[in-house]
């Protein structure tokens, strides 16, 4: 960032002080698990604040693995004494509870807060709030990336005129998790989940926001990104108006001329609506009310409730922006939402371990042998509704049948004390039939049908009205006409993400506060807007970048064998070439597609933002069709290699026989034509080499050299 670009940013001022604290290492006696990602997270976040938010390096203090609470307290007192404009405290590590249920921030000395003096092991949040309340800075910004951080509260500054203080001073708390939720740090990933998403937002921006990202813009972007990944949605608490100050230039919007500052799109594009979008979620009020009534019934039935619909029908938006806010407002019900992912039992352990202070690893091990453990954990909590979104990941991403069985048995047991709501794509309905735990739910599902014309009109006009936008006469009719034509042609509800995408594109081309027909025509229309965006993003790359997209984008598609092709989330390290001279081109291509909202990344994984891209972009369909056989072979190889690695490289998981021969032939083809075929991950390369070596050892063992024989 050039000096002239940082002018006006809240962290670029002389009176700003920032303290980043990371605690990821603990003594041998501690019950806490180490978090290697903490040190990298602090370093990368500090660099990001300097490069993206204009922070003066001299105004940044970083404290990694402090030995005790006194060390953190001393560092905090130092920066509080220096801050005059903005004071930012950022903590990443373990959040802990003492015997009174008070939040503490862990340090290296933390062993067990239920034994000894808690404040000698971890820093009480009440002490932090007391120190910060006396800060002279106009804004105190607290960011907590730790478990149960939702228990933190905004600080009240002392010595301020109560009449004028709200206009000039304020505090803002951004918490990575709720009062009883875990913050995530997935083993092997570079950053913790929340901080990694924050770094991605600061680096890549958000097309829905204006030219600048405020603190509140960042909160909303994080909510969308983490909600899409099935991770805990962050919490915030603010006093004053400091959250409206610009934190950084929005990289996703800074290239546009004449962009209006401080405006956010009410249309999410390819992203689903989340709980934070409830005020702009229109067109599903009747279905939401029906779903709320069914949830109430399930408390008596003690069986899972299935929400079924085709891809693109809006199931995730219905659950997240419709059901969750309705339950929380009407009943004050504690709701937890997640997706199964590759390790569904591990997801349950991460989510619910904080309920009794256990470690996620311990809970996972217990669940594998005793699925009833989750019911026991939920019995004494406020979490009464469990929403499993994108349930089809249980079949597309989880490769172990034993895990599926345990996951379903655990959810079935939880139905005794909580309502379990399952959102699943209609084409996976048949796969659910083979599991008795789902039998009752399959008989009476809630079906998400295509929207009516009146509902579509509400979905177009309602968000614009809330955002203070005017819709030019004729635009809604034109949109409905085009949507109707696409519905007639496709016979499905998959136009909804295309409509949302084109509405975001119209908003980006708005004239003042008006959404115009000219802006719509410039997008190429409902059926072409997504493909046009993808084509334009691809055309903006040089030839190496375009070649990279052709190779890596099909790898983000799980090819259906008897089912529809779907998106899949994979580690970035598996996607990008390792130690390759083209790595810069690959990274640039990836970043461009992320900025266009066509791909979604968190700290260490990447996925296509919506499966509508697979259907709507002819070029991607062509790439898949041409290389389908090779892609299927690579997909099988990657799945088996992952299983092999997950089982400590157990030789029994290696390829043999015809499977090995097929993999060798496909691999030779990829090597011979690297520009047109998918690359193989480093893990898959090691797996294939190990399989070949195992075959060679078996041949030598079964066919020893001939010995000389004497004549008879």
XYZ file of C-alpha atoms in Angstrom:
712
model
C 0.000 0.000 0.000
C 1.369 3.406 -1.003
C 1.470 6.163 1.660
C -1.174 8.203 -0.195
C -3.534 5.188 -0.188
C -3.367 4.795 3.602
C -4.524 8.353 4.280
C -7.662 8.301 6.411
C -7.438 4.666 7.486
C -8.119 4.214 11.189
C -4.888 2.312 11.969
C -2.652 4.609 9.932
C -2.790 7.519 12.384
C 0.039 8.537 14.753
C -1.976 7.921 17.935
C -2.682 4.262 17.159
C -1.237 1.341 19.119
C -1.828 -2.342 18.357
C -0.984 -5.298 20.606
C -1.131 -8.791 19.077
C -0.933 -11.632 21.602
C -0.668 -15.281 20.610
C -0.587 -18.177 23.077
C -0.131 -21.591 21.481
C 2.535 -23.355 23.577
C 2.027 -24.770 27.082
C 3.902 -26.710 29.726
C 3.996 -30.506 29.820
C 1.664 -30.516 32.819
C -1.009 -28.479 31.033
C -4.352 -29.957 29.961
C -4.282 -27.627 26.954
C -3.216 -28.812 23.534
C -0.549 -26.834 21.699
C -1.651 -24.765 18.681
C 1.299 -24.427 16.272
C -0.739 -22.167 13.973
C -0.790 -19.373 16.578
C 2.767 -18.158 15.948
C 2.267 -18.048 12.168
C -1.107 -16.388 12.614
C 0.304 -13.541 14.704
C 3.198 -12.956 12.295
C 1.007 -12.945 9.169
C -1.689 -10.811 10.759
C 0.848 -8.216 11.863
C 2.279 -8.081 8.350
C -1.229 -7.793 6.891
C -2.145 -4.858 9.161
C 1.007 -3.056 8.046
C 0.579 -3.769 4.337
C -3.215 -3.516 4.031
C -4.326 -1.209 6.886
C -1.408 1.236 6.805
C -0.272 0.505 10.370
C 3.108 1.997 11.274
C 5.412 -0.930 12.254
C 6.610 1.147 15.221
C 3.045 1.195 16.551
C 2.736 -2.599 16.531
C 3.664 -4.807 19.513
C 3.600 -8.601 19.215
C 3.772 -11.018 22.135
C 3.987 -14.731 21.280
C 3.639 -17.488 23.886
C 3.802 -15.228 26.974
C 5.004 -17.120 30.035
C 2.318 -15.852 32.425
C -0.585 -13.369 32.789
C 1.726 -10.712 34.251
C 3.678 -10.528 30.992
C 0.510 -9.930 28.993
C -0.760 -7.407 31.538
C 2.482 -5.404 31.433
C 2.433 -5.261 27.627
C -1.199 -4.147 27.694
C -0.535 -1.373 30.215
C 2.326 -0.094 28.014
C 0.238 0.255 24.842
C -2.744 1.694 26.737
C -0.498 4.458 28.048
C 0.653 5.330 24.501
C -2.631 5.092 22.561
C -4.462 8.343 21.882
C -6.551 7.602 18.813
C -7.147 3.838 18.454
C -6.100 0.994 20.756
C -6.403 -2.495 19.283
C -5.929 -5.668 21.343
C -5.914 -8.943 19.406
C -5.637 -12.301 21.182
C -5.398 -15.745 19.584
C -5.091 -18.854 21.748
C -7.114 -20.781 24.311
C -10.116 -19.178 26.002
C -10.695 -20.734 29.439
C -13.275 -20.699 32.225
C -12.583 -20.608 35.927
C -14.827 -22.267 38.515
C -17.148 -19.231 38.463
C -17.600 -19.344 34.687
C -15.448 -16.241 34.027
C -13.526 -15.890 30.753
C -9.713 -16.006 30.935
C -7.097 -15.773 28.166
C -4.553 -18.580 28.365
C -0.784 -18.185 28.717
C 2.069 -20.710 28.858
C 1.458 -21.078 32.631
C -2.108 -22.350 32.147
C -2.440 -25.897 33.476
C -5.956 -26.289 34.884
C -8.003 -23.274 35.990
C -10.101 -25.448 38.284
C -6.958 -26.114 40.337
C -4.951 -23.399 42.114
C -5.334 -19.670 41.425
C -6.825 -19.104 37.978
C -5.449 -15.566 37.553
C -1.888 -16.888 37.996
C -2.357 -19.137 34.962
C -4.473 -17.049 32.590
C -5.405 -13.378 32.337
C -9.014 -12.661 33.452
C -10.994 -10.751 30.858
C -12.388 -8.623 33.679
C -8.832 -7.378 34.336
C -8.381 -6.571 30.649
C -11.656 -4.636 30.589
C -10.650 -2.694 33.702
C -7.302 -1.653 32.171
C -8.874 -0.717 28.827
C -11.705 1.256 30.397
C -9.180 3.907 31.412
C -7.640 4.213 27.933
C -7.557 7.726 26.413
C -7.981 6.399 22.867
C -11.154 7.380 21.041
C -11.756 3.782 20.012
C -10.848 0.567 21.814
C -10.996 -2.420 19.451
C -10.802 -5.919 20.982
C -10.566 -9.032 18.797
C -10.602 -12.442 20.497
C -9.855 -15.582 18.491
C -10.456 -18.154 21.199
C -13.097 -20.531 22.531
C -16.083 -19.091 24.466
C -14.959 -15.569 23.446
C -18.625 -14.559 23.132
C -18.530 -14.033 26.908
C -16.422 -10.895 26.419
C -18.133 -7.524 26.661
C -17.436 -4.017 25.436
C -15.424 -1.804 27.785
C -16.701 1.448 29.271
C -14.150 4.237 29.212
C -13.762 6.298 32.357
C -13.538 10.034 32.809
C -15.568 10.917 29.696
C -18.376 13.446 29.509
C -21.481 11.246 29.320
C -23.149 13.720 26.950
C -20.440 13.815 24.325
C -18.705 10.447 24.826
C -20.988 8.412 22.511
C -20.191 10.719 19.602
C -16.424 10.717 20.090
C -15.481 7.507 21.834
C -16.412 3.913 21.596
C -15.387 0.309 21.996
C -15.850 -2.699 19.759
C -15.491 -6.375 20.652
C -15.239 -8.943 17.864
C -15.355 -12.536 19.133
C -14.591 -15.634 17.071
C -17.179 -17.820 18.835
C -20.291 -17.719 21.006
C -20.545 -18.059 24.773
C -20.236 -21.843 24.662
C -18.646 -22.387 21.243
C -15.164 -23.505 20.267
C -12.915 -21.437 18.037
C -11.285 -23.616 15.420
C -7.632 -24.368 14.728
C -7.425 -27.289 12.307
C -4.266 -29.353 12.624
C -1.797 -28.771 9.805
C -3.286 -25.476 8.596
C -1.218 -22.304 8.588
C -3.664 -20.123 10.517
C -6.459 -20.562 12.988
C -9.825 -20.583 11.197
C -11.131 -17.173 12.332
C -7.841 -15.279 11.950
C -7.146 -16.988 8.643
C -10.511 -15.801 7.347
C -9.738 -12.286 8.618
C -6.398 -12.262 6.801
C -8.178 -13.416 3.628
C -10.745 -10.596 3.905
C -8.062 -7.942 4.441
C -5.995 -9.300 1.545
C -8.788 -10.096 -0.932
C -11.596 -7.739 0.072
C -15.333 -8.191 -0.389
C -17.165 -7.286 -3.638
C -20.339 -6.630 -1.631
C -18.754 -3.790 0.343
C -17.794 -0.316 -0.808
C -14.419 1.161 -1.690
C -13.340 0.997 1.977
C -13.833 -1.807 4.478
C -14.945 -0.637 7.918
C -14.678 -2.797 11.032
C -18.350 -3.664 10.617
C -17.791 -4.542 6.945
C -15.055 -6.946 8.048
C -17.402 -8.471 10.624
C -20.079 -9.061 7.983
C -17.569 -10.491 5.513
C -16.211 -12.838 8.179
C -19.737 -13.905 9.088
C -20.448 -14.848 5.481
C -17.125 -16.618 4.914
C -17.169 -18.621 8.152
C -20.862 -19.412 7.883
C -20.312 -20.814 4.369
C -17.650 -23.134 5.794
C -19.941 -24.324 8.584
C -17.722 -22.703 11.229
C -18.894 -20.632 14.214
C -20.192 -17.225 13.188
C -18.387 -14.367 14.975
C -20.106 -12.189 17.567
C -19.749 -8.439 18.017
C -20.614 -5.800 20.589
C -20.168 -2.097 19.939
C -20.617 1.235 21.696
C -20.191 4.527 19.870
C -19.551 4.780 16.131
C -15.920 3.738 15.782
C -16.882 0.649 13.780
C -17.817 2.937 10.877
C -14.270 4.184 10.369
C -12.391 2.802 7.324
C -10.007 -0.002 8.268
C -8.562 -0.730 4.825
C -9.114 -0.098 1.134
C -11.303 -2.862 -0.282
C -9.058 -4.795 -2.725
C -12.111 -6.283 -4.436
C -13.494 -2.824 -5.272
C -10.489 -0.473 -5.417
C -10.012 -1.030 -9.166
C -13.428 0.492 -9.976
C -13.650 4.170 -10.816
C -16.293 6.304 -9.184
C -17.188 3.722 -6.563
C -19.305 5.019 -3.691
C -17.750 4.713 -0.269
C -19.500 3.142 2.690
C -22.227 1.221 0.833
C -22.768 -2.513 1.020
C -24.629 -4.659 -1.476
C -27.870 -6.152 -0.123
C -27.404 -9.037 -2.588
C -24.845 -11.742 -1.689
C -24.046 -12.953 -5.201
C -23.068 -16.622 -5.200
C -22.758 -16.704 -1.408
C -25.665 -17.899 0.701
C -27.569 -15.497 2.937
C -26.404 -15.844 6.541
C -27.905 -14.905 9.927
C -26.439 -11.426 9.552
C -28.490 -10.988 6.335
C -31.890 -11.693 7.897
C -33.096 -8.125 7.223
C -32.492 -8.503 3.462
C -33.706 -12.111 3.120
C -37.036 -11.948 1.291
C -39.332 -14.358 -0.511
C -39.293 -17.268 1.942
C -41.439 -16.021 4.833
C -44.096 -18.743 4.455
C -41.549 -21.538 4.197
C -39.626 -20.112 7.164
C -42.797 -20.089 9.284
C -43.546 -23.678 8.237
C -40.020 -24.698 9.188
C -40.282 -23.034 12.611
C -43.529 -24.945 13.287
C -41.913 -28.219 12.241
C -38.963 -27.592 14.574
C -41.402 -27.208 17.465
C -43.022 -30.529 16.523
C -39.690 -32.317 16.414
C -39.143 -31.701 20.133
C -41.885 -34.284 20.699
C -41.093 -36.594 17.777
C -37.392 -36.946 18.703
C -36.363 -37.636 15.107
C -34.333 -35.637 12.573
C -36.058 -33.079 10.348
C -34.881 -33.164 6.737
C -34.958 -30.057 4.539
C -34.662 -31.225 0.934
C -34.334 -29.358 -2.352
C -32.303 -29.235 -5.551
C -28.974 -27.456 -5.772
C -29.557 -23.718 -6.011
C -33.029 -23.800 -4.423
C -31.812 -21.770 -1.426
C -31.707 -24.396 1.333
C -28.667 -22.902 3.066
C -30.136 -19.397 2.955
C -33.455 -20.680 4.314
C -31.733 -22.399 7.233
C -29.238 -19.658 8.040
C -31.043 -16.393 7.246
C -34.586 -17.659 7.774
C -34.735 -20.347 10.454
C -31.888 -19.288 12.769
C -32.973 -15.638 13.293
C -36.633 -16.726 13.650
C -35.769 -19.250 16.370
C -33.458 -16.887 18.230
C -35.990 -14.057 18.151
C -39.124 -16.059 18.972
C -37.790 -18.587 21.461
C -34.305 -17.506 22.453
C -33.264 -20.989 21.353
C -29.565 -21.794 21.190
C -28.772 -22.834 17.607
C -25.597 -24.470 16.271
C -24.978 -24.835 12.532
C -22.193 -26.793 10.831
C -21.356 -28.882 7.765
C -19.969 -32.451 7.934
C -16.787 -31.933 5.889
C -14.154 -34.650 5.539
C -14.113 -35.489 9.259
C -17.725 -35.228 10.493
C -17.055 -36.787 13.907
C -14.175 -34.351 14.379
C -16.536 -31.484 13.507
C -18.903 -32.568 16.292
C -16.004 -32.819 18.740
C -14.727 -29.333 17.879
C -18.193 -27.810 18.182
C -19.324 -29.366 21.437
C -16.155 -29.995 23.461
C -16.432 -26.565 25.187
C -19.743 -27.587 26.792
C -17.895 -29.393 29.570
C -14.364 -28.063 29.062
C -13.054 -31.235 27.378
C -10.469 -31.229 24.617
C -11.802 -31.895 21.092
C -9.491 -34.876 20.651
C -10.847 -36.502 23.795
C -14.454 -35.934 22.737
C -13.812 -37.325 19.256
C -12.286 -40.485 20.678
C -15.243 -40.906 23.040
C -17.823 -40.386 20.280
C -16.234 -43.062 18.114
C -16.959 -45.633 20.813
C -19.973 -44.004 22.510
C -22.209 -41.915 20.171
C -24.513 -41.162 23.119
C -21.843 -38.809 24.504
C -23.235 -35.871 22.496
C -26.672 -36.306 24.072
C -25.074 -36.073 27.524
C -23.168 -32.917 26.566
C -26.289 -31.224 25.155
C -28.546 -32.172 28.061
C -27.169 -29.437 30.309
C -26.667 -26.740 27.676
C -28.783 -24.064 26.004
C -28.108 -25.481 22.549
C -31.429 -26.970 21.546
C -31.301 -26.911 17.726
C -28.522 -28.499 15.661
C -28.510 -27.602 11.952
C -26.435 -29.801 9.661
C -26.167 -27.862 6.396
C -24.876 -29.363 3.120
C -25.441 -32.834 4.528
C -24.394 -34.290 1.165
C -20.773 -33.656 2.218
C -21.179 -36.816 4.320
C -21.073 -38.684 0.996
C -18.957 -36.396 -1.198
C -16.159 -35.457 1.219
C -16.145 -38.085 3.974
C -14.637 -41.289 2.590
C -15.010 -43.592 5.620
C -18.267 -45.475 6.063
C -17.445 -46.051 9.748
C -17.351 -42.284 10.298
C -20.692 -41.861 8.555
C -22.250 -44.489 10.822
C -20.883 -42.900 14.005
C -21.911 -39.405 12.884
C -25.486 -40.520 12.194
C -25.710 -42.536 15.412
C -24.519 -39.479 17.347
C -27.101 -37.190 15.724
C -29.829 -39.763 16.315
C -28.943 -39.947 20.022
C -28.944 -36.125 20.228
C -32.574 -36.055 19.011
C -33.608 -37.031 22.541
C -32.615 -33.616 23.901
C -32.365 -31.354 20.834
C -33.885 -30.855 17.394
C -31.612 -31.981 14.569
C -32.329 -30.253 11.240
C -30.602 -31.669 8.157
C -30.332 -29.752 4.885
C -29.608 -32.111 1.979
C -29.630 -31.878 -1.802
C -32.451 -33.758 -3.478
C -30.147 -35.890 -5.624
C -28.634 -37.375 -2.437
C -32.042 -38.309 -1.020
C -31.571 -41.864 -2.281
C -28.246 -42.268 -0.476
C -29.963 -41.374 2.817
C -32.405 -44.266 2.448
C -29.779 -46.823 3.469
C -29.425 -45.411 6.995
C -32.130 -46.319 9.553
C -31.367 -43.207 11.656
C -32.817 -41.097 8.822
C -35.820 -43.296 8.006
C -38.406 -41.307 9.972
C -37.147 -37.984 8.641
C -37.293 -39.234 5.059
C -41.044 -39.863 5.380
C -41.981 -36.232 6.125
C -39.303 -33.834 4.832
C -39.678 -30.100 4.299
C -39.314 -29.603 0.555
C -37.745 -26.364 -0.724
C -39.580 -25.706 -3.981
C -38.795 -23.078 -6.657
C -39.919 -19.553 -5.819
C -43.147 -18.192 -7.257
C -43.186 -14.970 -9.303
C -44.404 -13.028 -6.252
C -41.624 -14.460 -4.105
C -38.998 -13.646 -6.736
C -40.293 -10.075 -6.937
C -39.966 -9.773 -3.153
C -36.412 -11.165 -3.321
C -35.496 -8.440 -5.841
C -37.330 -5.439 -4.425
C -37.115 -6.137 -0.669
C -33.322 -5.921 -0.261
C -33.180 -2.800 -2.435
C -35.809 -1.110 -0.251
C -33.907 -1.965 2.953
C -30.652 -0.624 1.459
C -32.287 2.639 0.378
C -31.968 1.842 -3.328
C -34.396 2.741 -6.121
C -35.251 0.165 -8.778
C -35.722 1.695 -12.222
C -39.176 0.981 -13.696
C -39.085 -1.995 -16.019
C -36.069 -3.685 -14.400
C -38.016 -6.091 -12.181
C -40.266 -7.144 -15.057
C -37.259 -7.743 -17.281
C -35.533 -9.824 -14.587
C -38.665 -11.896 -13.958
C -39.135 -12.473 -17.682
C -35.573 -13.724 -18.069
C -35.766 -15.853 -14.911
C -39.030 -17.363 -16.143
C -37.421 -18.247 -19.469
C -34.536 -19.962 -17.697
C -36.919 -21.840 -15.403
C -38.878 -23.050 -18.418
C -35.656 -24.158 -20.076
C -34.053 -25.866 -17.080
C -37.088 -27.045 -15.158
C -35.201 -26.497 -11.891
C -34.630 -23.951 -9.162
C -30.973 -23.495 -10.056
C -31.573 -19.986 -11.416
C -31.673 -18.524 -7.890
C -27.884 -18.227 -7.497
C -27.717 -16.838 -11.040
C -30.347 -14.231 -10.147
C -28.495 -13.298 -6.958
C -25.247 -13.004 -8.911
C -26.765 -10.749 -11.555
C -28.364 -8.543 -8.869
C -24.931 -8.076 -7.277
C -23.543 -7.201 -10.725
C -26.354 -4.672 -11.270
C -25.603 -3.128 -7.857
C -21.950 -2.778 -8.831
C -23.071 -0.885 -11.976
C -25.701 1.255 -10.203
C -26.158 4.930 -11.014
C -26.139 6.738 -7.683
C -28.802 4.945 -5.638
C -30.609 3.489 -8.646
C -30.466 -0.041 -10.031
C -30.906 0.417 -13.779
C -31.965 -1.518 -16.859
C -28.740 -0.414 -18.551
C -26.738 -1.915 -15.697
C -28.611 -5.192 -16.125
C -28.093 -5.308 -19.889
C -24.369 -4.703 -19.327
C -24.171 -7.901 -17.245
C -25.323 -10.075 -20.150
C -28.580 -11.098 -18.480
C -29.474 -13.740 -15.900
C -28.365 -16.703 -17.977
C -25.100 -15.130 -19.099
C -23.997 -12.939 -16.166
C -22.101 -15.661 -14.309
C -20.409 -17.002 -17.433
C -19.573 -13.437 -18.481
C -17.985 -12.721 -15.110
C -15.957 -15.946 -15.302
C -14.903 -15.238 -18.916
C -13.870 -11.681 -18.033
C -11.894 -12.859 -14.994
C -10.110 -15.472 -17.112
C -9.417 -12.975 -19.913
C -7.800 -10.612 -17.416
C -5.017 -13.136 -16.772
C -1.889 -13.672 -18.834
C -1.350 -16.977 -20.679
C 0.353 -18.777 -17.719
C -2.511 -17.676 -15.479
C -5.143 -18.919 -17.915
C -3.313 -22.240 -18.184
C -3.288 -22.483 -14.385
C -7.068 -21.942 -14.208
C -7.619 -24.633 -16.837
C -5.665 -27.074 -14.677
C -6.816 -26.259 -11.156
C -10.496 -25.345 -11.587
C -11.659 -28.846 -12.679
C -9.921 -30.232 -9.591
C -12.431 -28.309 -7.477
C -15.251 -30.359 -8.990
C -16.149 -33.765 -7.609
C -17.259 -35.727 -10.653
C -20.454 -37.610 -9.984
C -20.488 -41.293 -10.867
C -24.227 -41.784 -11.215
C -24.906 -38.366 -9.612
C -24.574 -34.692 -10.516
C -21.128 -33.075 -10.460
C -20.572 -31.099 -7.252
C -18.032 -28.705 -5.797
C -15.454 -29.957 -3.323
C -13.258 -28.145 -0.799
C -9.560 -29.053 -0.920
C -6.380 -27.731 0.756
C -4.668 -24.940 -1.175
C -1.381 -26.831 -0.809
C -2.946 -29.725 -2.760
C -4.115 -27.343 -5.473
C -1.057 -25.184 -6.160
C 2.134 -26.677 -7.594
C 4.922 -27.216 -5.061
C 8.317 -25.615 -5.743
C 7.123 -24.773 -9.280
C 8.377 -21.768 -11.222
C 4.767 -21.098 -12.254
C 3.605 -20.765 -8.662
C 3.291 -16.976 -9.010
C 0.935 -17.350 -11.973
C -1.144 -19.961 -10.153
C -1.438 -17.809 -7.049
C -2.380 -14.722 -9.068
C -5.031 -16.693 -10.973
C -6.451 -18.057 -7.731
C -6.572 -14.574 -6.164
C -8.377 -13.120 -9.207
C -11.106 -15.765 -9.079
C -11.457 -15.243 -5.328
C -11.804 -11.464 -5.780
C -14.557 -12.105 -8.358
C -16.375 -14.268 -5.754
C -16.165 -17.272 -8.078
C -13.975 -19.127 -5.578
C -14.040 -19.028 -1.780
C -10.952 -19.520 0.368
C -10.299 -19.689 4.070
C -6.892 -19.909 5.696
C -5.879 -23.126 3.936
C -8.707 -24.466 1.754
C -10.451 -23.405 -1.450
C -13.762 -24.278 -3.131
C -16.041 -23.049 -5.908
C -18.425 -20.493 -4.416
C -21.519 -22.163 -5.833
C -22.232 -25.186 -7.980
C -24.101 -22.874 -10.360
C -20.696 -22.054 -11.846
C -20.269 -25.705 -12.890
C -23.554 -25.600 -14.808
C -23.485 -22.008 -16.083
C -19.936 -21.628 -17.425
C -19.588 -23.459 -20.765
C -15.796 -23.268 -20.697
C -15.555 -25.133 -17.387
C -18.003 -27.771 -18.615
C -15.851 -28.205 -21.722
C -12.657 -28.608 -19.669
C -14.358 -31.258 -17.555
C -15.812 -33.106 -20.556
C -12.494 -33.269 -22.429
C -10.540 -34.561 -19.403
C -13.311 -36.456 -17.613
C -11.583 -39.857 -17.638
C -8.303 -38.392 -16.402
C -10.086 -36.304 -13.781
C -11.951 -39.347 -12.467
C -8.689 -41.280 -12.190
C -7.053 -38.371 -10.359
C -10.071 -38.067 -8.066
C -9.882 -41.747 -7.077
C -6.126 -41.438 -6.553
C -6.491 -38.351 -4.340
C -9.219 -39.981 -2.223
C -7.201 -43.138 -1.661
C -4.039 -41.139 -0.929
C -5.920 -39.120 1.687
C -7.185 -42.298 3.363
C -3.644 -43.690 3.347
C -2.267 -40.531 4.972
C -5.118 -40.391 7.511
C -4.266 -43.947 8.594
C -0.575 -43.237 9.259
C 0.394 -44.515 5.782
C -0.873 -48.008 6.518
C 0.348 -50.262 3.621
C -3.047 -51.977 3.465
C -4.473 -48.750 1.960
C -2.048 -48.756 -1.001
C -3.169 -49.408 -4.568
C -2.531 -52.834 -6.076
C -3.558 -54.868 -9.083
C -5.600 -53.193 -11.817
C -6.198 -50.069 -9.718
C -2.452 -49.473 -9.570
C -2.031 -50.160 -13.292
C -4.818 -47.692 -14.153
C -3.309 -45.037 -11.846
C 0.156 -45.506 -13.417
C -1.226 -45.128 -16.929
C -3.196 -42.003 -16.026
C -0.211 -40.524 -14.197
C 2.020 -41.103 -17.237
C -0.562 -39.287 -19.371
C -0.640 -36.307 -16.989
C 3.133 -36.098 -16.938
C 3.256 -36.219 -20.730
C 0.674 -33.462 -21.186
C 0.965 -31.142 -18.165
C -0.655 -28.164 -19.900
C -3.951 -29.897 -20.505
C -4.376 -32.275 -17.581
C -4.663 -31.967 -13.802
C -1.582 -31.944 -11.634
C -1.290 -34.444 -8.807
C -0.795 -33.369 -5.204
C 2.498 -34.109 -3.468
C 0.660 -36.535 -1.168
C -0.758 -38.459 -4.145
C 2.700 -38.624 -5.733
C 4.102 -40.178 -2.542
C 1.163 -42.580 -2.359
C 1.678 -43.744 -5.945
C 5.423 -44.232 -5.424
C 4.743 -46.207 -2.229
C 2.207 -48.391 -4.074
C 4.706 -49.142 -6.850
C 7.453 -49.956 -4.348
C 5.091 -52.271 -2.429
C 4.296 -54.127 -5.649
C 8.007 -54.509 -6.429
C 8.688 -55.895 -2.945
C 5.820 -58.353 -3.319
C 7.188 -59.575 -6.670
C 10.661 -60.115 -5.238
C 9.255 -61.972 -2.227
C 7.044 -64.321 -4.266
C 9.468 -64.972 -7.107
C 13.002 -65.617 -5.694
C 15.973 -65.992 -8.073
C 16.508 -69.451 -9.622
C 19.248 -71.643 -8.058
C 21.567 -73.918 -10.036
C 20.434 -77.508 -10.044
C 22.451 -80.631 -10.281
C 21.567 -83.174 -12.906
C 19.347 -85.997 -11.849
